[in-house]
mmCIF file of C-alpha atoms and ligand atoms in Angstrom:
data_model
loop_
_atom_site.group_PDB
_atom_site.id
_atom_site.type_symbol
_atom_site.label_atom_id
_atom_site.label_comp_id
_atom_site.label_asym_id
_atom_site.label_seq_id
_atom_site.Cartn_x
_atom_site.Cartn_y
_atom_site.Cartn_z
ATOM 1 C CA MET A 696 63.959 -25.200 13.682
ATOM 2 C CA SER A 697 64.768 -25.849 10.118
ATOM 3 C CA ALA A 698 62.362 -24.574 7.514
ATOM 4 C CA LYS A 699 60.617 -27.049 5.522
ATOM 5 C CA ILE A 700 59.766 -26.898 1.781
ATOM 6 C CA LEU A 701 57.501 -29.363 0.464
ATOM 7 C CA VAL A 702 58.252 -30.814 -3.013
ATOM 8 C CA VAL A 703 54.948 -32.240 -4.426
ATOM 9 C CA GLY A 704 53.317 -33.551 -7.572
ATOM 10 C CA HIS A 705 49.890 -33.488 -8.735
ATOM 11 C CA ARG A 706 46.597 -34.833 -7.372
ATOM 12 C CA ASN A 707 46.147 -38.593 -8.026
ATOM 13 C CA PRO A 708 49.793 -38.884 -8.273
ATOM 14 C CA ASP A 709 51.249 -41.070 -10.930
ATOM 15 C CA ASN A 710 54.793 -42.483 -10.923
ATOM 16 C CA ASP A 711 56.407 -39.458 -12.415
ATOM 17 C CA SER A 712 54.796 -37.232 -9.748
ATOM 18 C CA ILE A 713 56.063 -39.477 -7.004
ATOM 19 C CA SER A 714 59.570 -40.024 -8.314
ATOM 20 C CA ALA A 715 60.175 -36.374 -9.342
ATOM 21 C CA ALA A 716 59.295 -35.330 -5.734
ATOM 22 C CA VAL A 717 61.514 -37.829 -4.181
ATOM 23 C CA ALA A 718 64.480 -37.115 -6.489
ATOM 24 C CA TYR A 719 64.176 -33.349 -6.738
ATOM 25 C CA ALA A 720 63.897 -33.109 -2.971
ATOM 26 C CA HIS A 721 67.005 -35.354 -2.650
ATOM 27 C CA LEU A 722 68.888 -33.012 -5.222
ATOM 28 C CA LYS A 723 67.857 -29.931 -3.555
ATOM 29 C CA ASN A 724 68.890 -31.148 -0.039
ATOM 30 C CA ALA A 725 72.285 -32.114 -1.593
ATOM 31 C CA LEU A 726 72.649 -28.720 -3.164
ATOM 32 C CA ALA A 727 71.855 -26.966 0.101
ATOM 33 C CA GLU A 728 74.425 -29.064 1.955
ATOM 34 C CA ARG A 729 77.085 -28.613 -0.808
ATOM 35 C CA ASP A 730 76.576 -24.706 -1.056
ATOM 36 C CA GLY A 731 76.415 -24.257 2.771
ATOM 37 C CA ASP A 732 72.781 -23.197 3.042
ATOM 38 C CA VAL A 733 72.709 -21.091 6.262
ATOM 39 C CA GLU A 734 69.215 -21.283 6.893
ATOM 40 C CA GLY A 735 68.969 -24.908 7.273
ATOM 41 C CA VAL A 736 66.251 -25.593 4.833
ATOM 42 C CA GLU A 737 64.953 -29.120 4.460
ATOM 43 C CA TYR A 738 63.248 -30.304 1.263
ATOM 44 C CA VAL A 739 60.525 -32.798 2.084
ATOM 45 C CA PRO A 740 58.898 -35.019 -0.675
ATOM 46 C CA ALA A 741 55.303 -35.205 -0.467
ATOM 47 C CA ARG A 742 52.235 -36.733 -2.248
ATOM 48 C CA LEU A 743 48.522 -35.897 -2.556
ATOM 49 C CA GLY A 744 47.180 -39.349 -2.817
ATOM 50 C CA PRO A 745 47.818 -43.128 -2.649
ATOM 51 C CA LEU A 746 51.184 -44.363 -4.204
ATOM 52 C CA PRO A 747 50.673 -46.215 -7.605
ATOM 53 C CA VAL A 748 51.856 -49.840 -7.232
ATOM 54 C CA GLU A 749 54.904 -49.291 -9.375
ATOM 55 C CA SER A 750 56.088 -46.392 -7.193
ATOM 56 C CA ALA A 751 55.511 -48.361 -3.994
ATOM 57 C CA TRP A 752 57.607 -51.190 -5.580
ATOM 58 C CA ILE A 753 60.493 -49.116 -6.735
ATOM 59 C CA LEU A 754 60.724 -47.205 -3.531
ATOM 60 C CA GLU A 755 60.883 -50.292 -1.532
ATOM 61 C CA GLN A 756 63.352 -52.032 -3.702
ATOM 62 C CA ASN A 757 65.565 -49.010 -3.063
ATOM 63 C CA ASP A 758 64.926 -48.436 0.550
ATOM 64 C CA ILE A 759 63.599 -45.000 -0.091
ATOM 65 C CA PRO A 760 60.739 -43.800 2.353
ATOM 66 C CA GLU A 761 57.379 -42.953 0.857
ATOM 67 C CA PRO A 762 56.756 -39.238 0.278
ATOM 68 C CA VAL A 763 54.563 -37.769 3.078
ATOM 69 C CA LEU A 764 50.887 -37.790 2.432
ATOM 70 C CA ILE A 765 49.436 -34.306 2.672
ATOM 71 C CA GLU A 766 45.873 -33.150 2.352
ATOM 72 C CA ASP A 767 46.431 -29.428 1.557
ATOM 73 C CA VAL A 768 49.113 -26.754 1.744
ATOM 74 C CA ASN A 769 46.924 -24.173 3.658
ATOM 75 C CA PRO A 770 48.913 -22.000 6.204
ATOM 76 C CA VAL A 771 50.032 -23.456 9.438
ATOM 77 C CA GLN A 772 50.138 -22.102 13.004
ATOM 78 C CA VAL A 773 53.725 -21.442 14.273
ATOM 79 C CA ASP A 774 53.939 -19.848 17.590
ATOM 80 C CA GLY A 775 50.493 -18.515 17.334
ATOM 81 C CA GLU A 776 51.142 -16.957 13.969
ATOM 82 C CA GLU A 777 49.776 -17.992 10.550
ATOM 83 C CA VAL A 778 52.733 -18.939 8.275
ATOM 84 C CA LYS A 779 52.447 -19.700 4.538
ATOM 85 C CA GLN A 780 53.635 -23.073 3.540
ATOM 86 C CA LYS A 781 56.518 -23.130 1.057
ATOM 87 C CA VAL A 782 56.170 -25.526 -1.772
ATOM 88 C CA ILE A 783 57.952 -26.684 -4.998
ATOM 89 C CA LEU A 784 55.598 -28.090 -7.566
ATOM 90 C CA VAL A 785 56.705 -30.938 -9.744
ATOM 91 C CA ASP A 786 54.822 -32.449 -12.777
ATOM 92 C CA HIS A 787 52.095 -29.850 -12.608
ATOM 93 C CA ASN A 788 51.534 -26.159 -12.728
ATOM 94 C CA GLU A 789 47.700 -26.117 -12.816
ATOM 95 C CA ILE A 790 45.567 -25.082 -9.853
ATOM 96 C CA GLY A 791 43.012 -27.773 -10.504
ATOM 97 C CA GLN A 792 45.782 -30.503 -10.232
ATOM 98 C CA ALA A 793 47.453 -28.849 -7.164
ATOM 99 C CA ALA A 794 47.110 -29.387 -3.559
ATOM 100 C CA PRO A 795 43.994 -27.600 -2.081
ATOM 101 C CA GLY A 796 45.030 -24.312 -0.559
ATOM 102 C CA ILE A 797 47.675 -23.747 -3.323
ATOM 103 C CA GLU A 798 46.500 -20.107 -3.689
ATOM 104 C CA ASN A 799 47.504 -19.493 0.014
ATOM 105 C CA ALA A 800 50.944 -21.202 -0.273
ATOM 106 C CA GLU A 801 54.337 -19.763 -1.422
ATOM 107 C CA VAL A 802 55.284 -21.451 -4.665
ATOM 108 C CA CYS A 803 58.997 -21.421 -4.628
ATOM 109 C CA GLU A 804 59.760 -23.442 -7.881
ATOM 110 C CA ILE A 805 57.991 -25.308 -10.594
ATOM 111 C CA ILE A 806 59.559 -28.311 -12.533
ATOM 112 C CA ASP A 807 57.266 -29.536 -15.138
ATOM 113 C CA HIS A 808 56.512 -30.816 -18.730
ATOM 114 C CA HIS A 809 52.942 -29.833 -19.221
ATOM 115 C CA ARG A 810 51.213 -26.798 -20.838
ATOM 116 C CA ILE A 811 51.580 -23.511 -18.868
ATOM 117 C CA ALA A 812 48.388 -23.068 -16.814
ATOM 118 C CA ASP A 813 47.332 -20.922 -14.011
ATOM 119 C CA VAL A 814 49.531 -21.178 -10.847
ATOM 120 C CA SER A 815 50.806 -17.809 -10.234
ATOM 121 C CA THR A 816 53.445 -16.315 -7.788
ATOM 122 C CA ALA A 817 54.030 -13.070 -6.074
ATOM 123 C CA ASN A 818 57.815 -13.068 -6.734
ATOM 124 C CA PRO A 819 60.026 -14.357 -9.605
ATOM 125 C CA ILE A 820 60.668 -17.939 -9.291
ATOM 126 C CA LEU A 821 62.582 -20.839 -11.069
ATOM 127 C CA PHE A 822 60.066 -22.171 -13.485
ATOM 128 C CA LEU A 823 61.550 -24.986 -15.541
ATOM 129 C CA ASN A 824 59.183 -26.351 -18.064
ATOM 130 C CA LEU A 825 60.362 -28.504 -21.138
ATOM 131 C CA PRO A 826 58.080 -30.117 -23.725
ATOM 132 C CA ILE A 827 59.470 -33.563 -23.121
ATOM 133 C CA GLY A 828 58.292 -37.018 -22.030
ATOM 134 C CA SER A 829 58.663 -36.649 -18.265
ATOM 135 C CA THR A 830 59.490 -34.480 -15.284
ATOM 136 C CA ALA A 831 61.941 -37.236 -14.169
ATOM 137 C CA THR A 832 63.920 -36.517 -17.431
ATOM 138 C CA ILE A 833 64.192 -32.895 -16.247
ATOM 139 C CA VAL A 834 65.387 -33.770 -12.794
ATOM 140 C CA THR A 835 67.972 -36.306 -14.342
ATOM 141 C CA LEU A 836 69.298 -33.292 -16.432
ATOM 142 C CA GLN A 837 69.326 -31.185 -13.282
ATOM 143 C CA TYR A 838 71.684 -33.762 -11.412
ATOM 144 C CA ARG A 839 73.848 -33.816 -14.404
ATOM 145 C CA GLN A 840 73.940 -30.006 -14.716
ATOM 146 C CA THR A 841 74.677 -29.422 -11.088
ATOM 147 C CA GLY A 842 77.294 -32.206 -10.737
ATOM 148 C CA ILE A 843 75.411 -33.528 -7.580
ATOM 149 C CA GLU A 844 76.280 -37.216 -7.090
ATOM 150 C CA LEU A 845 73.173 -39.282 -8.298
ATOM 151 C CA PRO A 846 72.909 -42.286 -6.043
ATOM 152 C CA ASN A 847 71.768 -45.573 -7.813
ATOM 153 C CA SER A 848 68.607 -45.612 -5.715
ATOM 154 C CA ILE A 849 67.561 -42.342 -6.983
ATOM 155 C CA ALA A 850 68.632 -43.195 -10.567
ATOM 156 C CA ALA A 851 66.356 -46.301 -10.387
ATOM 157 C CA VAL A 852 63.423 -44.134 -9.296
ATOM 158 C CA LEU A 853 64.097 -41.583 -12.018
ATOM 159 C CA LEU A 854 64.469 -44.400 -14.732
ATOM 160 C CA SER A 855 61.242 -45.997 -13.583
ATOM 161 C CA ALA A 856 59.315 -42.601 -13.960
ATOM 162 C CA ILE A 857 60.650 -41.824 -17.476
ATOM 163 C CA LEU A 858 59.760 -45.345 -18.589
ATOM 164 C CA THR A 859 56.136 -45.142 -17.226
ATOM 165 C CA ASP A 860 55.461 -41.676 -18.432
ATOM 166 C CA THR A 861 56.817 -42.429 -21.981
ATOM 167 C CA VAL A 862 55.381 -45.997 -22.172
ATOM 168 C CA ILE A 863 58.819 -47.418 -22.314
ATOM 169 C CA MET A 864 59.861 -44.721 -24.978
ATOM 170 C CA LYS A 865 56.882 -45.655 -27.158
ATOM 171 C CA SER A 866 54.587 -42.717 -26.532
ATOM 172 C CA PRO A 867 54.403 -39.873 -29.046
ATOM 173 C CA THR A 868 55.461 -37.583 -26.115
ATOM 174 C CA CYS A 869 58.837 -39.269 -25.918
ATOM 175 C CA THR A 870 61.723 -37.097 -27.290
ATOM 176 C CA GLN A 871 65.511 -37.780 -27.828
ATOM 177 C CA VAL A 872 66.302 -35.908 -24.607
ATOM 178 C CA ASP A 873 64.234 -38.514 -22.750
ATOM 179 C CA ILE A 874 65.905 -41.434 -24.581
ATOM 180 C CA ASP A 875 69.293 -39.957 -23.855
ATOM 181 C CA GLN A 876 68.574 -39.785 -20.177
ATOM 182 C CA VAL A 877 67.146 -43.282 -20.100
ATOM 183 C CA ASN A 878 70.410 -44.553 -21.609
ATOM 184 C CA PHE A 879 72.373 -42.623 -19.132
ATOM 185 C CA LEU A 880 70.552 -43.936 -16.184
ATOM 186 C CA ALA A 881 70.431 -47.604 -17.451
ATOM 187 C CA ASP A 882 74.181 -47.502 -18.181
ATOM 188 C CA LYS A 883 74.787 -46.268 -14.711
ATOM 189 C CA LEU A 884 72.669 -48.934 -13.180
ATOM 190 C CA GLY A 885 73.937 -51.533 -15.489
ATOM 191 C CA VAL A 886 70.433 -52.577 -16.549
ATOM 192 C CA ASP A 887 68.674 -53.126 -19.973
ATOM 193 C CA ALA A 888 66.217 -50.083 -20.114
ATOM 194 C CA VAL A 889 63.483 -51.952 -21.918
ATOM 195 C CA GLU A 890 63.690 -54.991 -19.565
ATOM 196 C CA PHE A 891 63.669 -52.674 -16.500
ATOM 197 C CA GLY A 892 60.616 -50.843 -17.961
ATOM 198 C CA MET A 893 58.837 -54.111 -18.436
ATOM 199 C CA ASP A 894 59.469 -55.069 -14.789
ATOM 200 C CA ILE A 895 57.961 -51.686 -13.748
ATOM 201 C CA PHE A 896 54.787 -52.305 -15.890
ATOM 202 C CA ARG A 897 54.480 -55.837 -14.708
ATOM 203 C CA THR A 898 54.082 -54.550 -11.169
ATOM 204 C CA ARG A 899 50.931 -52.936 -12.264
ATOM 205 C CA GLY A 900 49.781 -56.039 -13.955
ATOM 206 C CA GLY A 901 47.669 -58.486 -12.144
ATOM 207 C CA GLU A 902 46.471 -59.576 -15.600
ATOM 208 C CA ALA A 903 46.631 -63.263 -14.598
ATOM 209 C CA THR A 904 44.036 -62.610 -11.812
ATOM 210 C CA MET A 905 42.171 -59.402 -12.326
ATOM 211 C CA PRO A 906 38.391 -59.760 -12.662
ATOM 212 C CA ILE A 907 37.597 -60.464 -16.292
ATOM 213 C CA ASP A 908 35.157 -57.563 -16.533
ATOM 214 C CA LYS A 909 37.928 -55.193 -15.573
ATOM 215 C CA LEU A 910 40.411 -56.760 -17.953
ATOM 216 C CA VAL A 911 37.857 -56.487 -20.911
ATOM 217 C CA GLU A 912 35.922 -53.142 -20.089
ATOM 218 C CA ALA A 913 38.423 -50.842 -18.193
ATOM 219 C CA ASP A 914 38.998 -49.013 -21.333
ATOM 220 C CA SER A 915 35.876 -49.713 -23.481
ATOM 221 C CA LYS A 916 33.772 -47.419 -25.673
ATOM 222 C CA GLU A 917 30.654 -47.837 -27.693
ATOM 223 C CA PHE A 918 30.536 -46.461 -31.256
ATOM 224 C CA LYS A 919 27.397 -45.891 -33.463
ATOM 225 C CA VAL A 920 28.020 -46.973 -36.913
ATOM 226 C CA ASN A 921 24.635 -45.994 -37.926
ATOM 227 C CA ASP A 922 21.051 -45.794 -36.623
ATOM 228 C CA ASP A 923 20.883 -49.593 -36.397
ATOM 229 C CA VAL A 924 24.339 -50.572 -35.509
ATOM 230 C CA THR A 925 26.324 -49.989 -32.355
ATOM 231 C CA VAL A 926 29.575 -51.696 -31.647
ATOM 232 C CA LEU A 927 31.932 -51.941 -28.709
ATOM 233 C CA ILE A 928 35.663 -51.387 -29.154
ATOM 234 C CA ALA A 929 37.761 -52.104 -26.085
ATOM 235 C CA GLN A 930 41.508 -51.882 -25.485
ATOM 236 C CA ARG A 931 43.848 -53.508 -23.086
ATOM 237 C CA GLU A 932 47.420 -52.092 -23.313
ATOM 238 C CA THR A 933 49.960 -54.704 -21.978
ATOM 239 C CA VAL A 934 53.612 -55.704 -21.816
ATOM 240 C CA ASP A 935 52.589 -59.330 -21.184
ATOM 241 C CA LEU A 936 50.496 -60.398 -24.083
ATOM 242 C CA PRO A 937 50.796 -64.314 -23.367
ATOM 243 C CA THR A 938 49.269 -63.809 -19.912
ATOM 244 C CA VAL A 939 46.276 -61.961 -21.419
ATOM 245 C CA MET A 940 45.780 -64.432 -24.152
ATOM 246 C CA ASP A 941 45.846 -67.300 -21.654
ATOM 247 C CA ARG A 942 42.504 -66.028 -20.595
ATOM 248 C CA GLU A 943 41.058 -65.972 -24.102
ATOM 249 C CA GLY A 944 38.191 -68.287 -23.247
ATOM 250 C CA GLU A 945 36.982 -66.173 -20.228
ATOM 251 C CA ILE A 946 37.521 -62.997 -22.280
ATOM 252 C CA ARG A 947 35.292 -64.426 -25.034
ATOM 253 C CA ASP A 948 32.593 -65.585 -22.663
ATOM 254 C CA HIS A 949 32.402 -62.153 -21.179
ATOM 255 C CA MET A 950 32.422 -60.486 -24.547
ATOM 256 C CA LYS A 951 29.558 -62.630 -25.796
ATOM 257 C CA LYS A 952 27.507 -61.580 -22.718
ATOM 258 C CA LEU A 953 28.261 -57.800 -23.566
ATOM 259 C CA VAL A 954 27.178 -58.424 -27.149
ATOM 260 C CA GLU A 955 23.908 -60.157 -25.949
ATOM 261 C CA ASP A 956 23.064 -57.753 -23.216
ATOM 262 C CA ASN A 957 23.588 -54.524 -25.257
ATOM 263 C CA GLY A 958 22.618 -55.660 -28.710
ATOM 264 C CA TYR A 959 26.088 -54.787 -30.252
ATOM 265 C CA GLU A 960 26.714 -56.015 -33.771
ATOM 266 C CA PHE A 961 30.108 -57.128 -32.398
ATOM 267 C CA ALA A 962 32.510 -56.452 -29.576
ATOM 268 C CA LEU A 963 36.136 -56.061 -30.380
ATOM 269 C CA LEU A 964 38.934 -56.207 -27.907
ATOM 270 C CA LEU A 965 42.364 -54.909 -28.880
ATOM 271 C CA VAL A 966 45.014 -56.404 -26.748
ATOM 272 C CA THR A 967 47.743 -54.052 -27.636
ATOM 273 C CA ASP A 968 51.400 -55.078 -27.006
ATOM 274 C CA ILE A 969 53.141 -51.714 -26.575
ATOM 275 C CA LEU A 970 56.546 -53.321 -27.024
ATOM 276 C CA ALA A 971 55.817 -55.402 -30.102
ATOM 277 C CA GLU A 972 53.849 -52.405 -31.456
ATOM 278 C CA GLY A 973 50.752 -54.332 -32.556
ATOM 279 C CA SER A 974 47.407 -55.634 -31.282
ATOM 280 C CA GLN A 975 45.730 -59.064 -31.174
ATOM 281 C CA PHE A 976 42.075 -58.637 -32.168
ATOM 282 C CA ILE A 977 39.478 -60.657 -30.340
ATOM 283 C CA VAL A 978 35.976 -60.405 -31.770
ATOM 284 C CA GLU A 979 32.628 -61.694 -30.423
ATOM 285 C CA GLY A 980 29.252 -61.251 -32.162
ATOM 286 C CA ASP A 981 29.091 -60.813 -35.865
ATOM 287 C CA PRO A 982 32.735 -60.487 -37.236
ATOM 288 C CA ALA A 983 31.665 -59.756 -40.792
ATOM 289 C CA ARG A 984 32.247 -56.020 -40.679
ATOM 290 C CA VAL A 985 35.668 -56.466 -39.025
ATOM 291 C CA ASN A 986 36.695 -59.141 -41.550
ATOM 292 C CA ARG A 987 35.712 -56.839 -44.405
ATOM 293 C CA VAL A 988 37.264 -53.480 -43.097
ATOM 294 C CA PHE A 989 40.628 -55.197 -42.102
ATOM 295 C CA GLY A 990 40.733 -57.952 -44.727
ATOM 296 C CA ILE A 991 41.044 -60.557 -42.176
ATOM 297 C CA GLU A 992 39.224 -63.707 -41.082
ATOM 298 C CA CYS A 993 38.516 -63.400 -37.266
ATOM 299 C CA ALA A 994 39.428 -66.699 -35.609
ATOM 300 C CA GLU A 995 39.880 -68.361 -32.254
ATOM 301 C CA GLY A 996 43.328 -67.362 -30.890
ATOM 302 C CA GLY A 997 42.802 -63.894 -32.053
ATOM 303 C CA ASN A 998 44.285 -62.134 -35.082
ATOM 304 C CA TRP A 999 47.684 -60.305 -34.729
ATOM 305 C CA MET A 1000 47.506 -56.938 -36.329
ATOM 306 C CA PRO A 1001 50.983 -55.390 -36.524
ATOM 307 C CA GLY A 1002 51.457 -51.734 -36.225
ATOM 308 C CA VAL A 1003 47.968 -51.320 -34.921
ATOM 309 C CA LEU A 1004 48.171 -49.140 -31.521
ATOM 310 C CA SER A 1005 45.426 -46.474 -31.829
ATOM 311 C CA ARG A 1006 41.915 -47.484 -31.341
ATOM 312 C CA LYS A 1007 40.619 -44.010 -32.421
ATOM 313 C CA LYS A 1008 42.719 -43.624 -35.621
ATOM 314 C CA GLN A 1009 43.461 -47.105 -36.770
ATOM 315 C CA VAL A 1010 40.289 -49.158 -35.614
ATOM 316 C CA ALA A 1011 37.298 -46.938 -34.938
ATOM 317 C CA ALA A 1012 37.742 -44.556 -37.877
ATOM 318 C CA PRO A 1013 37.739 -47.358 -40.478
ATOM 319 C CA ILE A 1014 34.884 -49.154 -38.943
ATOM 320 C CA LEU A 1015 32.716 -45.921 -38.780
ATOM 321 C CA ALA A 1016 33.559 -45.188 -42.253
ATOM 322 C CA SER A 1017 32.399 -48.617 -43.401
HETATM 323 MN MN1 LIG B 216 54.638 -36.543 -15.897
#
């Protein structure tokens, strides 16, 4: 019987955790084959929760099976004996984010891009952690370093994950290393990286049909300007601004109701176009404060605010200081 080593990302997996598990398991199997591994080890991609929609989509597009769903990594019974499970952690190194039972498993390797946390091991292991935009970037570098052939199917999965983790290279966590690997993978696949990333983000979408309360309120926060004034500032990040703005009437009706029900001075929705790097302001209630703070005249159709991406720094802070 060949020994199995699970390659697994964090709980509530995102596309980086899924893609890194798939691609790194493939790399390790190819390395074992090339280097004539005598023990017949098999690296098995695994996951700790449901597939994100974009992961399901990219795997299906490329005929790659879903990583196996596991609940824990507790020891298993083999021939009446308790045997520790062997695992490689990708995209995390924190017990709280790891599979239940991680303390009772043998962690063989860690490939990550987060802070160094609290998973510990009995023996020295390969622990590869870089302060860059995604684990998929590190896995891409590993393919290039080892010279293992990178199939286009795996390249597509890796590219999708670098682009989701770095929000199509716009996130402050994105580094030149990530951009270089995006260009390498996009060249290999013969695709435009930004277009490819938008296709990935659109699979999440559903913005044309999702319930209006979810569209407006999924990421909304109340702010107390003073003892008498509370406002609501919501944000929707999108790669498809026109589809969101097609629903402006519904959005405004829902925002009016939020203002009435909660006594806000105003509700402001920032529809942030992450590619165009700006936000459309939609305001209901009394717009006077927003008009004054931003030097605009709030209007039907919304107001385009170039460069406004951060609710906290660029919107809430000046409103709270008003
Ligand atoms: Mn990640």
